[in-house]
């Protein structure tokens, strides 16, 4: 009860909905609803090429394509569906964006030392040299293909931490982003980690369970248990779903658009590890985001 996953056996985008069930026995009948997720029968393909002199992996499905640059963030530099781009990226050269510098855009991970007396956010994970390789797995019955990126950090206050970033796509507008941090050293670390996503949806509204914000020229960001939805005036949207305990932070950057982020701070003792993950969903005009909220129960390793 509460969740179910089915494969989409016809051509089309990933879909979600709710279905009713009833159980009868011992003189009573009980009814309840369950979220149902329909995904393409086969996960997308992964190819490697060069773009603007940089190594780029492309994840291609029937109606969409993602591009990931291991040496640029490492970030998802493009996510297009039906010929329309959903991400705003600085590729191939990092720039500044509002008060962020360097800014990579797209979707990229961050990791920083969590210290009360010093401003370290969003950290220097982008300085790591990542080894990249195709990746595939199955989570909650959903088959995914994408890229795994690994590095051992050498930056001050993060030195020795091992990091693995995974981008896994199911096709049809469904993407998992996961960041695993492991501490093999004898000392403890206190860090913050997560992902930022910069969207290309034009004049958009931002919705969380407690707030719906209409865009203006003034900036605003807030923390929510989510999920969070950025929906453009043309009806297209990007939904971000995280598990319980990992807040989302929507950011209305005024004239520079509305964007997503998620993450949290945690401690890592010797031999300790932690995984921060979230699901990103492309929504077409008229799509109901609520059935997709069941994704918060589907985590790496499930």
Short mmCIF file of C-alpha atoms in Angstrom, two decimals:
data_model
loop_
_atom_site.label_atom_id
_atom_site.label_comp_id
_atom_site.label_asym_id
_atom_site.label_seq_id
_atom_site.Cartn_x
_atom_site.Cartn_y
_atom_site.Cartn_z
CA UNK A 1 0.00 0.00 0.00
CA UNK A 2 1.12 3.50 -0.80
CA UNK A 3 3.28 3.06 -3.88
CA UNK A 4 3.59 1.01 -7.04
CA UNK A 5 5.70 1.07 -10.19
CA UNK A 6 4.76 -0.14 -13.67
CA UNK A 7 6.51 0.00 -17.00
CA UNK A 8 5.08 2.03 -19.87
CA UNK A 9 4.58 -0.42 -22.76
CA UNK A 10 3.60 2.12 -25.39
CA UNK A 11 5.50 4.98 -26.92
CA UNK A 12 5.37 8.11 -24.84
CA UNK A 13 6.79 10.11 -21.97
CA UNK A 14 7.05 8.97 -18.38
CA UNK A 15 3.68 9.28 -16.66
CA UNK A 16 2.33 9.19 -13.12
CA UNK A 17 -1.15 8.83 -11.69
CA UNK A 18 -3.17 7.38 -8.86
CA UNK A 19 -5.21 4.18 -8.88
CA UNK A 20 -7.72 2.78 -6.43
CA UNK A 21 -7.47 -0.62 -4.77
CA UNK A 22 -9.83 -2.55 -2.55
CA UNK A 23 -9.13 -5.45 -0.22
CA UNK A 24 -11.95 -7.65 1.03
CA UNK A 25 -11.96 -10.33 3.70
CA UNK A 26 -13.11 -11.22 7.19
CA UNK A 27 -16.41 -9.41 6.65
CA UNK A 28 -14.96 -6.05 5.65
CA UNK A 29 -13.68 -4.20 2.61
CA UNK A 30 -10.98 -1.56 2.64
CA UNK A 31 -10.23 0.93 -0.11
CA UNK A 32 -7.11 3.00 -0.64
CA UNK A 33 -5.24 4.87 -3.36
CA UNK A 34 -1.70 4.29 -4.56
CA UNK A 35 0.67 6.30 -6.67
CA UNK A 36 1.60 4.67 -9.98
CA UNK A 37 4.61 5.60 -12.08
CA UNK A 38 4.80 4.60 -15.75
CA UNK A 39 8.25 4.67 -17.34
CA UNK A 40 9.59 3.72 -20.79
CA UNK A 41 10.18 -0.04 -21.19
CA UNK A 42 13.89 0.48 -21.84
CA UNK A 43 16.26 3.00 -20.24
CA UNK A 44 18.08 5.48 -22.51
CA UNK A 45 21.44 4.90 -24.18
CA UNK A 46 24.73 6.50 -23.12
CA UNK A 47 27.34 7.81 -25.55
CA UNK A 48 30.64 9.63 -25.12
CA UNK A 49 31.89 12.41 -27.38
CA UNK A 50 33.70 15.74 -27.33
CA UNK A 51 32.03 19.11 -27.20
CA UNK A 52 33.83 22.47 -27.14
CA UNK A 53 37.05 20.60 -26.42
CA UNK A 54 35.62 18.86 -23.35
CA UNK A 55 34.60 15.29 -22.63
CA UNK A 56 30.79 15.00 -22.67
CA UNK A 57 28.47 12.04 -22.07
CA UNK A 58 25.07 12.11 -23.77
CA UNK A 59 22.08 10.17 -22.40
CA UNK A 60 19.53 9.78 -25.18
CA UNK A 61 15.95 8.57 -24.89
CA UNK A 62 13.12 8.50 -27.38
CA UNK A 63 12.17 12.14 -27.05
CA UNK A 64 14.88 13.66 -24.88
CA UNK A 65 18.64 14.05 -24.48
CA UNK A 66 20.82 14.95 -21.50
CA UNK A 67 24.46 16.00 -21.72
CA UNK A 68 26.91 15.69 -18.80
CA UNK A 69 30.39 17.24 -18.68
CA UNK A 70 32.61 15.52 -16.05
CA UNK A 71 35.14 18.36 -16.08
CA UNK A 72 32.55 21.12 -15.80
CA UNK A 73 31.05 21.03 -12.32
CA UNK A 74 30.61 18.08 -12.95
CA UNK A 75 27.26 19.14 -14.33
CA UNK A 76 24.32 18.29 -16.55
CA UNK A 77 24.89 20.96 -19.18
CA UNK A 78 21.72 20.27 -21.20
CA UNK A 79 18.36 18.54 -20.77
CA UNK A 80 16.17 18.92 -23.83
CA UNK A 81 12.84 17.31 -24.66
CA UNK A 82 10.94 17.63 -27.91
CA UNK A 83 13.61 20.09 -29.01
CA UNK A 84 13.13 22.46 -26.06
CA UNK A 85 15.82 23.14 -23.45
CA UNK A 86 14.96 22.98 -19.74
CA UNK A 87 18.34 23.97 -18.23
CA UNK A 88 20.40 27.16 -18.21
CA UNK A 89 24.10 26.33 -18.41
CA UNK A 90 27.31 28.36 -18.62
CA UNK A 91 29.09 25.61 -20.60
CA UNK A 92 31.83 25.63 -21.82
CA UNK A 93 33.24 28.40 -19.55
CA UNK A 94 32.18 29.03 -15.95
CA UNK A 95 30.76 32.49 -15.31
CA UNK A 96 29.18 34.46 -12.50
CA UNK A 97 25.46 34.38 -11.72
CA UNK A 98 24.00 36.78 -9.18
CA UNK A 99 26.35 36.28 -6.18
CA UNK A 100 27.63 32.84 -7.34
CA UNK A 101 31.15 32.56 -8.76
CA UNK A 102 32.19 30.31 -10.35
CA UNK A 103 28.78 29.41 -11.73
CA UNK A 104 28.35 26.35 -13.97
CA UNK A 105 24.58 26.30 -14.36
CA UNK A 106 22.63 23.21 -15.41
CA UNK A 107 22.46 20.70 -12.56
CA UNK A 108 25.58 20.21 -10.47
CA UNK A 109 26.61 18.95 -7.00
CA UNK A 110 28.12 20.92 -4.14
CA UNK A 111 30.05 19.97 -1.00
CA UNK A 112 31.41 22.35 1.63
CA UNK A 113 32.85 22.30 5.18
CA UNK A 114 30.07 23.15 7.64
CA UNK A 115 31.63 25.75 9.94
CA UNK A 116 29.77 28.37 11.91
CA UNK A 117 32.59 30.90 11.80
CA UNK A 118 33.33 30.77 8.08
CA UNK A 119 31.34 31.09 4.83
CA UNK A 120 32.27 28.08 2.68
CA UNK A 121 29.06 27.46 0.69
CA UNK A 122 28.89 26.05 -1.97
CA UNK A 123 32.44 24.73 -1.51
CA UNK A 124 35.05 23.59 -4.01
CA UNK A 125 33.83 20.21 -5.18
CA UNK A 126 34.18 21.48 -8.74
CA UNK A 127 37.96 21.54 -8.26
CA UNK A 128 38.07 17.73 -7.96
CA UNK A 129 39.31 15.62 -10.87
CA UNK A 130 36.50 13.17 -11.56
CA UNK A 131 36.82 9.76 -13.16
CA UNK A 132 33.71 9.15 -15.27
CA UNK A 133 32.18 5.92 -16.53
CA UNK A 134 28.76 4.76 -17.80
CA UNK A 135 26.46 3.53 -15.03
CA UNK A 136 23.25 1.54 -14.88
CA UNK A 137 21.03 0.29 -12.10
CA UNK A 138 17.46 -0.36 -10.96
CA UNK A 139 15.72 1.57 -8.20
CA UNK A 140 12.26 0.55 -7.05
CA UNK A 141 11.67 -1.28 -10.32
CA UNK A 142 12.78 1.68 -12.47
CA UNK A 143 15.71 0.88 -14.78
CA UNK A 144 18.20 3.74 -15.08
CA UNK A 145 21.25 4.47 -17.20
CA UNK A 146 23.67 7.34 -16.87
CA UNK A 147 27.06 8.34 -15.56
CA UNK A 148 29.03 7.68 -12.37
CA UNK A 149 31.76 10.17 -11.41
CA UNK A 150 34.30 9.55 -8.64
CA UNK A 151 37.01 11.58 -6.97
CA UNK A 152 39.12 11.77 -3.81
CA UNK A 153 39.23 15.35 -2.59
CA UNK A 154 42.45 17.22 -1.90
CA UNK A 155 40.93 20.56 -0.91
CA UNK A 156 41.60 22.01 2.53
CA UNK A 157 39.07 20.87 5.20
CA UNK A 158 37.75 18.21 2.81
CA UNK A 159 40.99 16.37 2.14
CA UNK A 160 40.65 12.59 1.96
CA UNK A 161 36.90 12.43 1.47
CA UNK A 162 35.80 10.12 -1.32
CA UNK A 163 32.90 11.35 -3.45
CA UNK A 164 30.71 9.60 -6.00
CA UNK A 165 28.21 11.55 -8.09
CA UNK A 166 25.60 9.62 -10.09
CA UNK A 167 23.28 10.91 -12.79
CA UNK A 168 20.77 8.20 -13.76
CA UNK A 169 17.96 8.68 -16.29
CA UNK A 170 14.92 6.50 -16.92
CA UNK A 171 13.91 8.29 -20.10
CA UNK A 172 10.74 10.24 -20.66
CA UNK A 173 11.71 13.11 -18.36
CA UNK A 174 12.87 11.36 -15.16
CA UNK A 175 16.35 11.87 -13.66
CA UNK A 176 17.97 10.74 -10.41
CA UNK A 177 20.88 12.77 -8.97
CA UNK A 178 22.83 11.18 -6.15
CA UNK A 179 25.92 12.28 -4.20
CA UNK A 180 27.68 9.76 -1.93
CA UNK A 181 30.37 10.94 0.51
CA UNK A 182 32.63 8.46 2.33
CA UNK A 183 35.22 9.20 5.01
CA UNK A 184 38.07 6.64 5.04
CA UNK A 185 40.26 8.75 7.35
CA UNK A 186 40.62 8.52 11.17
CA UNK A 187 39.30 12.06 11.68
CA UNK A 188 35.74 13.39 11.64
CA UNK A 189 34.23 15.86 9.19
CA UNK A 190 31.20 18.11 9.30
CA UNK A 191 29.98 18.96 5.81
CA UNK A 192 27.02 20.08 3.74
CA UNK A 193 26.12 18.53 0.39
CA UNK A 194 23.47 18.59 -2.30
CA UNK A 195 22.65 19.73 -5.83
CA UNK A 196 21.75 22.98 -7.55
CA UNK A 197 19.63 23.18 -10.68
CA UNK A 198 19.27 26.22 -12.95
CA UNK A 199 16.20 26.17 -15.16
CA UNK A 200 15.30 27.75 -18.48
CA UNK A 201 11.53 28.21 -18.13
CA UNK A 202 11.08 31.92 -18.61
CA UNK A 203 8.47 33.72 -16.52
CA UNK A 204 7.70 30.99 -13.98
CA UNK A 205 5.87 30.41 -10.70
CA UNK A 206 7.45 28.49 -7.80
CA UNK A 207 5.33 26.13 -5.71
CA UNK A 208 6.01 24.24 -2.48
CA UNK A 209 3.42 22.74 -0.10
CA UNK A 210 3.33 25.91 2.00
CA UNK A 211 3.83 28.62 -0.62
CA UNK A 212 3.11 29.59 -4.21
CA UNK A 213 5.23 32.50 -5.36
CA UNK A 214 4.46 34.52 -8.47
CA UNK A 215 7.62 35.84 -10.07
CA UNK A 216 8.69 39.42 -9.56
CA UNK A 217 11.88 41.44 -9.96
CA UNK A 218 12.74 40.80 -6.31
CA UNK A 219 14.74 37.76 -5.23
CA UNK A 220 13.57 35.23 -2.66
CA UNK A 221 14.54 31.79 -1.47
CA UNK A 222 13.17 29.58 1.25
CA UNK A 223 13.58 26.11 2.70
CA UNK A 224 10.80 23.54 2.40
CA UNK A 225 10.30 19.84 2.99
CA UNK A 226 9.04 19.87 -0.61
CA UNK A 227 8.45 18.72 -3.21
CA UNK A 228 9.07 21.92 -5.19
CA UNK A 229 7.79 22.82 -8.64
CA UNK A 230 8.92 25.54 -11.06
CA UNK A 231 6.28 25.96 -13.77
CA UNK A 232 6.74 28.25 -16.78
CA UNK A 233 4.01 30.41 -18.30
CA UNK A 234 3.78 27.91 -21.18
CA UNK A 235 2.82 25.13 -18.75
CA UNK A 236 6.14 23.26 -18.85
CA UNK A 237 7.68 22.55 -15.47
CA UNK A 238 10.45 20.90 -13.49
CA UNK A 239 9.52 19.09 -10.27
CA UNK A 240 12.12 18.30 -7.59
CA UNK A 241 11.35 15.49 -5.13
CA UNK A 242 13.60 14.65 -2.17
CA UNK A 243 13.28 12.13 0.68
CA UNK A 244 12.10 13.08 4.14
CA UNK A 245 14.75 15.04 6.01
CA UNK A 246 16.37 16.54 2.90
CA UNK A 247 14.86 20.01 2.34
CA UNK A 248 14.52 21.73 -1.00
CA UNK A 249 15.46 25.38 -1.45
CA UNK A 250 13.64 27.06 -4.35
CA UNK A 251 15.27 30.27 -5.51
CA UNK A 252 13.42 33.00 -7.32
CA UNK A 253 16.33 35.05 -8.63
CA UNK A 254 14.13 37.87 -9.89
CA UNK A 255 14.79 38.76 -13.51
CA UNK A 256 17.23 35.81 -13.77
CA UNK A 257 14.57 33.13 -13.43
CA UNK A 258 13.42 30.54 -10.89
CA UNK A 259 15.62 27.62 -9.89
CA UNK A 260 15.99 24.57 -7.60
CA UNK A 261 18.43 23.33 -4.97
CA UNK A 262 18.43 20.67 -2.27
CA UNK A 263 20.81 19.38 0.39
CA UNK A 264 21.61 19.22 4.07
CA UNK A 265 24.49 19.25 6.56
CA UNK A 266 25.75 16.13 8.37
CA UNK A 267 28.73 14.71 10.27
CA UNK A 268 31.00 11.92 9.05
CA UNK A 269 32.97 9.95 11.62
CA UNK A 270 35.88 7.66 10.69
CA UNK A 271 34.60 5.11 8.19
CA UNK A 272 31.26 6.92 7.91
CA UNK A 273 29.30 7.54 4.73
CA UNK A 274 26.21 9.44 3.61
CA UNK A 275 24.10 9.63 0.45
CA UNK A 276 22.14 12.72 -0.64
CA UNK A 277 19.70 12.14 -3.50
CA UNK A 278 16.75 13.65 -5.32
CA UNK A 279 14.51 13.07 -8.36
CA UNK A 280 13.96 15.63 -11.12
CA UNK A 281 10.86 15.34 -13.34
CA UNK A 282 10.02 17.23 -16.53
CA UNK A 283 6.32 18.07 -16.67
CA UNK A 284 4.32 18.89 -19.78
CA UNK A 285 1.47 21.43 -19.78
CA UNK A 286 -1.46 20.03 -17.83
CA UNK A 287 0.54 17.33 -15.98
CA UNK A 288 -0.45 16.85 -12.33
CA UNK A 289 2.72 16.88 -10.18
CA UNK A 290 1.15 15.21 -7.12
CA UNK A 291 1.45 11.53 -8.15
CA UNK A 292 5.18 12.05 -8.66
CA UNK A 293 5.56 12.82 -4.97
CA UNK A 294 5.73 9.03 -4.40
CA UNK A 295 9.29 9.18 -5.76
CA UNK A 296 10.46 10.31 -2.32
CA UNK A 297 10.14 6.65 -1.26
CA UNK A 298 12.40 5.37 -4.03
CA UNK A 299 16.03 5.71 -3.00
CA UNK A 300 19.37 4.41 -4.29
CA UNK A 301 19.81 0.83 -3.17
CA UNK A 302 16.04 0.18 -3.00
#
